[in-house]
Amino acid sequence: MSKYPKPETETELKSRVIELSGKSLSQLADEIHWPVPENLKHDKGWIGQLIEVHLGASAGNLSEPDFQNLGIELKTIPLNANHKPKETTFVCVVPLLSHIGLSWEDSCVFHKLSRVLWLPIEAAPSIPVAERKVGQGFIWSPSEQEMQELKDDWEEFMELISLGQVETITAHLGEHLQIRPKAANASVVTTGIGQDGLRKQTLPRGFYLRTSFTAQILQSQFN
DNA sequence: TGGTGATCATAC
DNA sequence: GTATGATCACCA
């Protein structure tokens, strides 16, 4: 889409983010001739993809940062009526087999969260999707303390997985990160390690950031 | 009513 | 199935 080429510099990206702030989703959708869904029940990724187009993110389902040349990952963050995160944030799929010898610095969580463009968007159910407005986006990296806490969570999870305990992991575990299912439905399977140490088919899972953590990020940015 | 567990669309 | 993008829906 030549109308929205990829930003070549961080400065360019930032100025485009400023241009988006305050705009409604129907404005953005109209510009690229996209219909606006009544609700997101069957279009859960619609807002994220709408923003990707407008910011010129390298689209597609590649395992690359959204802005590969800048090393920046784009995450929209839905806000409730109190302007706090409404949902957890998906980070990446949990490695259940090829994690042996994987270090924190080589993990998908480390890479995805090293540099993130957070873009808050109104998501209170009382506001029709078309009327929801884009907030003020900003580029973020974890503080030293946040990075350490994320690493601690990650290492706790990876140890359990190595021990074949993945099916004992619930979303209650983890300070900032949590592990929850990540699949089209409960019948999807991937290969993991069972309690006997042998391969076993199990439900794919993903790492998610708790809303308390993303709330902390927003607060440090706007307060 | 907030969080956990489940689910939806789409490209390849 | 795995990757991208996430929100839904129910129950404690």
PDB file of C-alpha atoms (C1' of nucleotides) in Angstrom:
ATOM      1  CA  MET A   1       0.000   0.000   0.000  1.00  0.00           C
ATOM      2  CA  SER A   2       1.958   2.966  -1.296  1.00  0.00           C
ATOM      3  CA  LYS A   3      -0.314   5.439   0.457  1.00  0.00           C
ATOM      4  CA  TYR A   4       1.157   4.371   3.760  1.00  0.00           C
ATOM      5  CA  PRO A   5       4.814   3.449   3.207  1.00  0.00           C
ATOM      6  CA  LYS A   6       6.804   2.108   6.113  1.00  0.00           C
ATOM      7  CA  PRO A   7       8.411   4.758   8.290  1.00  0.00           C
ATOM      8  CA  GLU A   8      12.170   4.967   7.704  1.00  0.00           C
ATOM      9  CA  THR A   9      13.053   6.572  11.026  1.00  0.00           C
ATOM     10  CA  GLU A  10      11.759   6.556  14.556  1.00  0.00           C
ATOM     11  CA  THR A  11      11.065  10.264  14.246  1.00  0.00           C
ATOM     12  CA  GLU A  12       8.865   9.617  11.241  1.00  0.00           C
ATOM     13  CA  LEU A  13       7.012   6.871  13.091  1.00  0.00           C
ATOM     14  CA  LYS A  14       6.433   9.123  16.084  1.00  0.00           C
ATOM     15  CA  SER A  15       4.994  11.913  13.953  1.00  0.00           C
ATOM     16  CA  ARG A  16       2.605   9.443  12.324  1.00  0.00           C
ATOM     17  CA  VAL A  17       1.498   8.228  15.723  1.00  0.00           C
ATOM     18  CA  ILE A  18       0.742  11.831  16.675  1.00  0.00           C
ATOM     19  CA  GLU A  19      -1.348  12.216  13.535  1.00  0.00           C
ATOM     20  CA  LEU A  20      -3.437   9.204  14.536  1.00  0.00           C
ATOM     21  CA  SER A  21      -4.169  10.404  18.052  1.00  0.00           C
ATOM     22  CA  GLY A  22      -7.676  11.677  18.507  1.00  0.00           C
ATOM     23  CA  LYS A  23      -8.962  10.110  15.322  1.00  0.00           C
ATOM     24  CA  SER A  24     -11.921   7.753  15.403  1.00  0.00           C
ATOM     25  CA  LEU A  25     -11.766   4.212  14.063  1.00  0.00           C
ATOM     26  CA  SER A  26     -14.405   5.029  11.441  1.00  0.00           C
ATOM     27  CA  GLN A  27     -12.224   7.875  10.155  1.00  0.00           C
ATOM     28  CA  LEU A  28      -9.279   5.528   9.794  1.00  0.00           C
ATOM     29  CA  ALA A  29     -11.385   2.766   8.247  1.00  0.00           C
ATOM     30  CA  ASP A  30     -13.011   5.122   5.732  1.00  0.00           C
ATOM     31  CA  GLU A  31      -9.625   6.303   4.525  1.00  0.00           C
ATOM     32  CA  ILE A  32      -8.699   2.820   3.366  1.00  0.00           C
ATOM     33  CA  HIS A  33     -12.262   1.797   2.454  1.00  0.00           C
ATOM     34  CA  TRP A  34     -12.641  -0.803   5.161  1.00  0.00           C
ATOM     35  CA  PRO A  35     -16.101  -1.540   6.584  1.00  0.00           C
ATOM     36  CA  VAL A  36     -16.404  -1.070  10.345  1.00  0.00           C
ATOM     37  CA  PRO A  37     -17.700  -4.163  12.171  1.00  0.00           C
ATOM     38  CA  GLU A  38     -20.576  -3.768  14.621  1.00  0.00           C
ATOM     39  CA  ASN A  39     -18.566  -5.595  17.232  1.00  0.00           C
ATOM     40  CA  LEU A  40     -15.260  -7.434  17.347  1.00  0.00           C
ATOM     41  CA  LYS A  41     -16.680 -10.877  18.106  1.00  0.00           C
ATOM     42  CA  HIS A  42     -15.682 -12.161  14.684  1.00  0.00           C
ATOM     43  CA  ASP A  43     -12.983  -9.563  14.015  1.00  0.00           C
ATOM     44  CA  LYS A  44     -10.815  -9.665  17.120  1.00  0.00           C
ATOM     45  CA  GLY A  45      -7.719  -8.437  15.348  1.00  0.00           C
ATOM     46  CA  TRP A  46      -9.458  -5.750  13.310  1.00  0.00           C
ATOM     47  CA  ILE A  47      -8.224  -2.722  15.210  1.00  0.00           C
ATOM     48  CA  GLY A  48      -4.654  -3.973  15.319  1.00  0.00           C
ATOM     49  CA  GLN A  49      -4.630  -4.532  11.571  1.00  0.00           C
ATOM     50  CA  LEU A  50      -6.282  -1.178  10.898  1.00  0.00           C
ATOM     51  CA  ILE A  51      -3.519   0.562  12.818  1.00  0.00           C
ATOM     52  CA  GLU A  52      -0.825  -1.526  11.124  1.00  0.00           C
ATOM     53  CA  VAL A  53      -1.932  -0.274   7.719  1.00  0.00           C
ATOM     54  CA  HIS A  54      -2.040   3.345   8.824  1.00  0.00           C
ATOM     55  CA  LEU A  55       1.411   3.241  10.358  1.00  0.00           C
ATOM     56  CA  GLY A  56       2.914   1.336   7.438  1.00  0.00           C
ATOM     57  CA  ALA A  57       3.893  -1.664   9.549  1.00  0.00           C
ATOM     58  CA  SER A  58       5.490  -4.482   7.594  1.00  0.00           C
ATOM     59  CA  ALA A  59       2.351  -6.554   7.361  1.00  0.00           C
ATOM     60  CA  GLY A  60       2.041 -10.294   7.090  1.00  0.00           C
ATOM     61  CA  ASN A  61       2.389 -13.149   9.497  1.00  0.00           C
ATOM     62  CA  LEU A  62       6.167 -13.141   9.612  1.00  0.00           C
ATOM     63  CA  SER A  63       7.990 -13.650  12.889  1.00  0.00           C
ATOM     64  CA  GLU A  64       9.472 -10.208  12.651  1.00  0.00           C
ATOM     65  CA  PRO A  65       8.921  -6.936  14.498  1.00  0.00           C
ATOM     66  CA  ASP A  66       6.173  -4.811  12.974  1.00  0.00           C
ATOM     67  CA  PHE A  67       8.781  -2.177  12.151  1.00  0.00           C
ATOM     68  CA  GLN A  68      11.644  -4.470  11.340  1.00  0.00           C
ATOM     69  CA  ASN A  69      14.058  -1.752  10.296  1.00  0.00           C
ATOM     70  CA  LEU A  70      13.460   0.094  13.571  1.00  0.00           C
ATOM     71  CA  GLY A  71      13.242  -2.974  15.806  1.00  0.00           C
ATOM     72  CA  ILE A  72       9.890  -1.856  17.168  1.00  0.00           C
ATOM     73  CA  GLU A  73       6.839  -3.993  17.927  1.00  0.00           C
ATOM     74  CA  LEU A  74       3.352  -2.456  17.665  1.00  0.00           C
ATOM     75  CA  LYS A  75       0.738  -3.257  20.314  1.00  0.00           C
ATOM     76  CA  THR A  76      -2.683  -1.659  20.536  1.00  0.00           C
ATOM     77  CA  ILE A  77      -4.031  -1.556  24.052  1.00  0.00           C
ATOM     78  CA  PRO A  78      -7.784  -1.456  24.689  1.00  0.00           C
ATOM     79  CA  LEU A  79      -8.887   0.919  27.445  1.00  0.00           C
ATOM     80  CA  ASN A  80     -12.001   0.578  29.591  1.00  0.00           C
ATOM     81  CA  ALA A  81     -14.196   3.474  30.758  1.00  0.00           C
ATOM     82  CA  ASN A  82     -11.590   4.329  33.399  1.00  0.00           C
ATOM     83  CA  HIS A  83      -8.849   4.494  30.778  1.00  0.00           C
ATOM     84  CA  LYS A  84      -7.174   1.436  32.207  1.00  0.00           C
ATOM     85  CA  PRO A  85      -6.228  -1.652  30.135  1.00  0.00           C
ATOM     86  CA  LYS A  86      -9.306  -3.761  29.486  1.00  0.00           C
ATOM     87  CA  GLU A  87      -7.551  -6.886  28.267  1.00  0.00           C
ATOM     88  CA  THR A  88      -4.268  -8.692  28.749  1.00  0.00           C
ATOM     89  CA  THR A  89      -1.701  -8.344  25.975  1.00  0.00           C
ATOM     90  CA  PHE A  90      -0.643 -11.350  23.941  1.00  0.00           C
ATOM     91  CA  VAL A  91       3.138 -11.542  23.580  1.00  0.00           C
ATOM     92  CA  CYS A  92       4.065 -14.771  21.803  1.00  0.00           C
ATOM     93  CA  VAL A  93       3.494 -18.496  21.735  1.00  0.00           C
ATOM     94  CA  VAL A  94       5.076 -20.544  24.520  1.00  0.00           C
ATOM     95  CA  PRO A  95       7.803 -22.889  23.254  1.00  0.00           C
ATOM     96  CA  LEU A  96       6.910 -26.349  24.563  1.00  0.00           C
ATOM     97  CA  LEU A  97       9.508 -28.459  22.802  1.00  0.00           C
ATOM     98  CA  SER A  98      12.291 -26.400  21.255  1.00  0.00           C
ATOM     99  CA  HIS A  99      12.972 -24.544  24.459  1.00  0.00           C
ATOM    100  CA  ILE A 100      15.844 -26.756  25.578  1.00  0.00           C
ATOM    101  CA  GLY A 101      18.826 -24.574  26.348  1.00  0.00           C
ATOM    102  CA  LEU A 102      16.884 -21.457  25.449  1.00  0.00           C
ATOM    103  CA  SER A 103      18.171 -18.387  27.260  1.00  0.00           C
ATOM    104  CA  TRP A 104      16.089 -15.386  28.306  1.00  0.00           C
ATOM    105  CA  GLU A 105      17.958 -13.185  25.845  1.00  0.00           C
ATOM    106  CA  ASP A 106      17.027 -15.567  23.019  1.00  0.00           C
ATOM    107  CA  SER A 107      13.395 -15.909  24.074  1.00  0.00           C
ATOM    108  CA  CYS A 108      10.454 -14.549  22.131  1.00  0.00           C
ATOM    109  CA  VAL A 109       9.288 -12.622  25.200  1.00  0.00           C
ATOM    110  CA  PHE A 110      12.590 -10.747  25.501  1.00  0.00           C
ATOM    111  CA  HIS A 111      12.649  -9.871  21.829  1.00  0.00           C
ATOM    112  CA  LYS A 112       9.006  -8.840  21.533  1.00  0.00           C
ATOM    113  CA  LEU A 113       9.107  -6.607  24.591  1.00  0.00           C
ATOM    114  CA  SER A 114      12.517  -4.999  24.106  1.00  0.00           C
ATOM    115  CA  ARG A 115      10.987  -2.090  22.255  1.00  0.00           C
ATOM    116  CA  VAL A 116       7.237  -1.601  21.946  1.00  0.00           C
ATOM    117  CA  LEU A 117       5.040   1.089  20.436  1.00  0.00           C
ATOM    118  CA  TRP A 118       1.995   1.113  22.718  1.00  0.00           C
ATOM    119  CA  LEU A 119      -1.099   2.642  21.179  1.00  0.00           C
ATOM    120  CA  PRO A 120      -4.021   3.033  23.619  1.00  0.00           C
ATOM    121  CA  ILE A 121      -7.471   2.875  22.057  1.00  0.00           C
ATOM    122  CA  GLU A 122     -10.877   3.434  23.630  1.00  0.00           C
ATOM    123  CA  ALA A 123     -12.654   0.111  24.080  1.00  0.00           C
ATOM    124  CA  ALA A 124     -15.461   0.660  26.580  1.00  0.00           C
ATOM    125  CA  PRO A 125     -18.444  -1.459  25.476  1.00  0.00           C
ATOM    126  CA  SER A 126     -20.664   1.631  25.674  1.00  0.00           C
ATOM    127  CA  ILE A 127     -18.758   3.245  22.788  1.00  0.00           C
ATOM    128  CA  PRO A 128     -19.623   1.881  19.312  1.00  0.00           C
ATOM    129  CA  VAL A 129     -16.557   0.520  17.530  1.00  0.00           C
ATOM    130  CA  ALA A 130     -16.797   3.244  14.860  1.00  0.00           C
ATOM    131  CA  GLU A 131     -16.702   6.024  17.446  1.00  0.00           C
ATOM    132  CA  ARG A 132     -13.795   4.727  19.464  1.00  0.00           C
ATOM    133  CA  LYS A 133     -10.810   7.045  19.373  1.00  0.00           C
ATOM    134  CA  VAL A 134      -7.098   6.441  19.184  1.00  0.00           C
ATOM    135  CA  GLY A 135      -5.081   7.731  22.111  1.00  0.00           C
ATOM    136  CA  GLN A 136      -1.542   8.985  22.424  1.00  0.00           C
ATOM    137  CA  GLY A 137       0.934   6.287  21.463  1.00  0.00           C
ATOM    138  CA  PHE A 138       4.474   6.050  22.791  1.00  0.00           C
ATOM    139  CA  ILE A 139       7.567   3.929  22.411  1.00  0.00           C
ATOM    140  CA  TRP A 140       8.613   1.991  25.491  1.00  0.00           C
ATOM    141  CA  SER A 141      11.333  -0.314  26.727  1.00  0.00           C
ATOM    142  CA  PRO A 142      11.267  -2.188  30.038  1.00  0.00           C
ATOM    143  CA  SER A 143      13.146  -0.611  32.944  1.00  0.00           C
ATOM    144  CA  GLU A 144      15.924  -2.653  34.497  1.00  0.00           C
ATOM    145  CA  GLN A 145      13.585  -3.756  37.245  1.00  0.00           C
ATOM    146  CA  GLU A 146      10.750  -4.615  34.882  1.00  0.00           C
ATOM    147  CA  MET A 147      13.137  -6.594  32.702  1.00  0.00           C
ATOM    148  CA  GLN A 148      14.352  -8.571  35.716  1.00  0.00           C
ATOM    149  CA  GLU A 149      10.810  -9.295  36.867  1.00  0.00           C
ATOM    150  CA  LEU A 150       9.821 -10.462  33.406  1.00  0.00           C
ATOM    151  CA  LYS A 151      12.883 -12.677  33.286  1.00  0.00           C
ATOM    152  CA  ASP A 152      12.040 -14.173  36.679  1.00  0.00           C
ATOM    153  CA  ASP A 153       8.505 -15.001  35.505  1.00  0.00           C
ATOM    154  CA  TRP A 154       9.816 -16.478  32.266  1.00  0.00           C
ATOM    155  CA  GLU A 155      12.377 -18.666  34.010  1.00  0.00           C
ATOM    156  CA  GLU A 156       9.799 -19.983  36.445  1.00  0.00           C
ATOM    157  CA  PHE A 157       7.540 -20.976  33.562  1.00  0.00           C
ATOM    158  CA  MET A 158      10.298 -22.532  31.479  1.00  0.00           C
ATOM    159  CA  GLU A 159      11.425 -24.671  34.380  1.00  0.00           C
ATOM    160  CA  LEU A 160       7.920 -26.063  34.843  1.00  0.00           C
ATOM    161  CA  ILE A 161       7.685 -26.757  31.124  1.00  0.00           C
ATOM    162  CA  SER A 162      11.038 -28.549  31.133  1.00  0.00           C
ATOM    163  CA  LEU A 163       9.761 -30.730  33.957  1.00  0.00           C
ATOM    164  CA  GLY A 164       6.723 -31.724  31.928  1.00  0.00           C
ATOM    165  CA  GLN A 165       4.421 -29.654  34.134  1.00  0.00           C
ATOM    166  CA  VAL A 166       2.927 -27.440  31.430  1.00  0.00           C
ATOM    167  CA  GLU A 167      -0.575 -28.758  32.065  1.00  0.00           C
ATOM    168  CA  THR A 168      -0.368 -27.727  35.702  1.00  0.00           C
ATOM    169  CA  ILE A 169       0.273 -24.092  34.757  1.00  0.00           C
ATOM    170  CA  THR A 170      -2.719 -21.806  35.255  1.00  0.00           C
ATOM    171  CA  ALA A 171      -3.148 -18.103  34.515  1.00  0.00           C
ATOM    172  CA  HIS A 172      -2.801 -17.417  38.236  1.00  0.00           C
ATOM    173  CA  LEU A 173       0.943 -17.957  37.990  1.00  0.00           C
ATOM    174  CA  GLY A 174       3.400 -15.169  37.222  1.00  0.00           C
ATOM    175  CA  GLU A 175       3.761 -11.591  38.453  1.00  0.00           C
ATOM    176  CA  HIS A 176       3.618  -9.787  35.100  1.00  0.00           C
ATOM    177  CA  LEU A 177       3.530 -12.639  32.611  1.00  0.00           C
ATOM    178  CA  GLN A 178       0.929 -15.345  32.547  1.00  0.00           C
ATOM    179  CA  ILE A 179       0.380 -18.412  30.398  1.00  0.00           C
ATOM    180  CA  ARG A 180      -3.036 -19.064  28.865  1.00  0.00           C
ATOM    181  CA  PRO A 181      -4.369 -21.049  25.906  1.00  0.00           C
ATOM    182  CA  LYS A 182      -3.626 -19.634  22.465  1.00  0.00           C
ATOM    183  CA  ALA A 183      -5.529 -21.595  19.873  1.00  0.00           C
ATOM    184  CA  ALA A 184      -8.506 -21.530  17.562  1.00  0.00           C
ATOM    185  CA  ASN A 185     -10.288 -23.918  19.938  1.00  0.00           C
ATOM    186  CA  ALA A 186      -9.684 -26.554  22.590  1.00  0.00           C
ATOM    187  CA  SER A 187      -9.138 -29.341  20.071  1.00  0.00           C
ATOM    188  CA  VAL A 188      -5.992 -27.812  18.599  1.00  0.00           C
ATOM    189  CA  VAL A 189      -2.831 -29.572  19.699  1.00  0.00           C
ATOM    190  CA  THR A 190       0.907 -29.089  19.541  1.00  0.00           C
ATOM    191  CA  THR A 191       3.769 -31.238  20.751  1.00  0.00           C
ATOM    192  CA  GLY A 192       5.047 -30.755  24.268  1.00  0.00           C
ATOM    193  CA  ILE A 193       6.748 -32.741  27.007  1.00  0.00           C
ATOM    194  CA  GLY A 194       4.728 -34.980  29.309  1.00  0.00           C
ATOM    195  CA  GLN A 195       5.370 -35.838  32.941  1.00  0.00           C
ATOM    196  CA  ASP A 196       7.255 -38.932  31.843  1.00  0.00           C
ATOM    197  CA  GLY A 197       9.636 -36.817  29.809  1.00  0.00           C
ATOM    198  CA  LEU A 198       8.270 -38.127  26.534  1.00  0.00           C
ATOM    199  CA  ARG A 199       6.572 -36.105  23.821  1.00  0.00           C
ATOM    200  CA  LYS A 200       2.916 -35.469  24.361  1.00  0.00           C
ATOM    201  CA  GLN A 201       0.211 -33.652  22.403  1.00  0.00           C
ATOM    202  CA  THR A 202      -1.145 -30.674  24.316  1.00  0.00           C
ATOM    203  CA  LEU A 203      -2.989 -27.395  23.874  1.00  0.00           C
ATOM    204  CA  PRO A 204      -0.864 -24.533  22.477  1.00  0.00           C
ATOM    205  CA  ARG A 205      -0.376 -21.728  24.970  1.00  0.00           C
ATOM    206  CA  GLY A 206       0.783 -18.136  24.832  1.00  0.00           C
ATOM    207  CA  PHE A 207       2.539 -15.629  27.069  1.00  0.00           C
ATOM    208  CA  TYR A 208       0.341 -12.679  27.999  1.00  0.00           C
ATOM    209  CA  LEU A 209       1.042  -9.485  29.957  1.00  0.00           C
ATOM    210  CA  ARG A 210      -1.303  -8.882  32.868  1.00  0.00           C
ATOM    211  CA  THR A 211      -3.388  -5.712  32.759  1.00  0.00           C
ATOM    212  CA  SER A 212      -1.733  -4.616  36.012  1.00  0.00           C
ATOM    213  CA  PHE A 213       1.608  -4.527  34.196  1.00  0.00           C
ATOM    214  CA  THR A 214       0.389  -2.607  31.156  1.00  0.00           C
ATOM    215  CA  ALA A 215      -1.458  -0.253  33.507  1.00  0.00           C
ATOM    216  CA  GLN A 216       1.876   0.407  35.202  1.00  0.00           C
ATOM    217  CA  ILE A 217       3.449   1.192  31.826  1.00  0.00           C
ATOM    218  CA  LEU A 218       0.675   3.626  30.926  1.00  0.00           C
ATOM    219  CA  GLN A 219       0.848   5.295  34.298  1.00  0.00           C
ATOM    220  CA  SER A 220       4.593   5.867  34.114  1.00  0.00           C
ATOM    221  CA  GLN A 221       4.109   7.413  30.699  1.00  0.00           C
ATOM    222  CA  PHE A 222       1.207   9.737  31.436  1.00  0.00           C
ATOM    223  CA  ASN A 223       1.685  10.644  35.104  1.00  0.00           C
TER     224      ASN A 223
ATOM    225  C1'  DT B   1     -17.424  -7.759  37.657  1.00  0.00           C
ATOM    226  C1'  DG B   2     -12.709  -8.979  36.849  1.00  0.00           C
ATOM    227  C1'  DG B   3      -9.726 -12.657  35.376  1.00  0.00           C
ATOM    228  C1'  DT B   4      -9.124 -17.066  33.596  1.00  0.00           C
ATOM    229  C1'  DG B   5      -9.829 -20.225  30.100  1.00  0.00           C
ATOM    230  C1'  DA B   6     -11.657 -20.368  25.410  1.00  0.00           C
ATOM    231  C1'  DT B   7     -12.153 -18.653  21.095  1.00  0.00           C
ATOM    232  C1'  DC B   8     -12.263 -15.926  16.197  1.00  0.00           C
ATOM    233  C1'  DA B   9     -10.255 -14.458  11.409  1.00  0.00           C
ATOM    234  C1'  DT B  10      -6.810 -15.131   8.031  1.00  0.00           C
ATOM    235  C1'  DA B  11      -2.351 -16.308   5.408  1.00  0.00           C
ATOM    236  C1'  DC B  12       0.596 -19.980   4.293  1.00  0.00           C
TER     237       DC B  12
ATOM    238  C1'  DG C   1      -0.309 -26.390  12.775  1.00  0.00           C
ATOM    239  C1'  DT C   2       1.885 -21.889  13.372  1.00  0.00           C
ATOM    240  C1'  DA C   3       2.250 -17.321  12.655  1.00  0.00           C
ATOM    241  C1'  DT C   4      -0.081 -12.710  12.644  1.00  0.00           C
ATOM    242  C1'  DG C   5      -3.788  -9.727  15.072  1.00  0.00           C
ATOM    243  C1'  DA C   6      -6.466  -9.983  19.643  1.00  0.00           C
ATOM    244  C1'  DT C   7     -11.382 -10.149  22.396  1.00  0.00           C
ATOM    245  C1'  DC C   8     -15.083 -13.102  24.002  1.00  0.00           C
ATOM    246  C1'  DA C   9     -17.667 -15.405  27.627  1.00  0.00           C
ATOM    247  C1'  DC C  10     -18.420 -17.474  31.670  1.00  0.00           C
ATOM    248  C1'  DC C  11     -17.780 -18.358  36.535  1.00  0.00           C
ATOM    249  C1'  DA C  12     -15.941 -17.625  41.087  1.00  0.00           C
TER     250       DA C  12
END
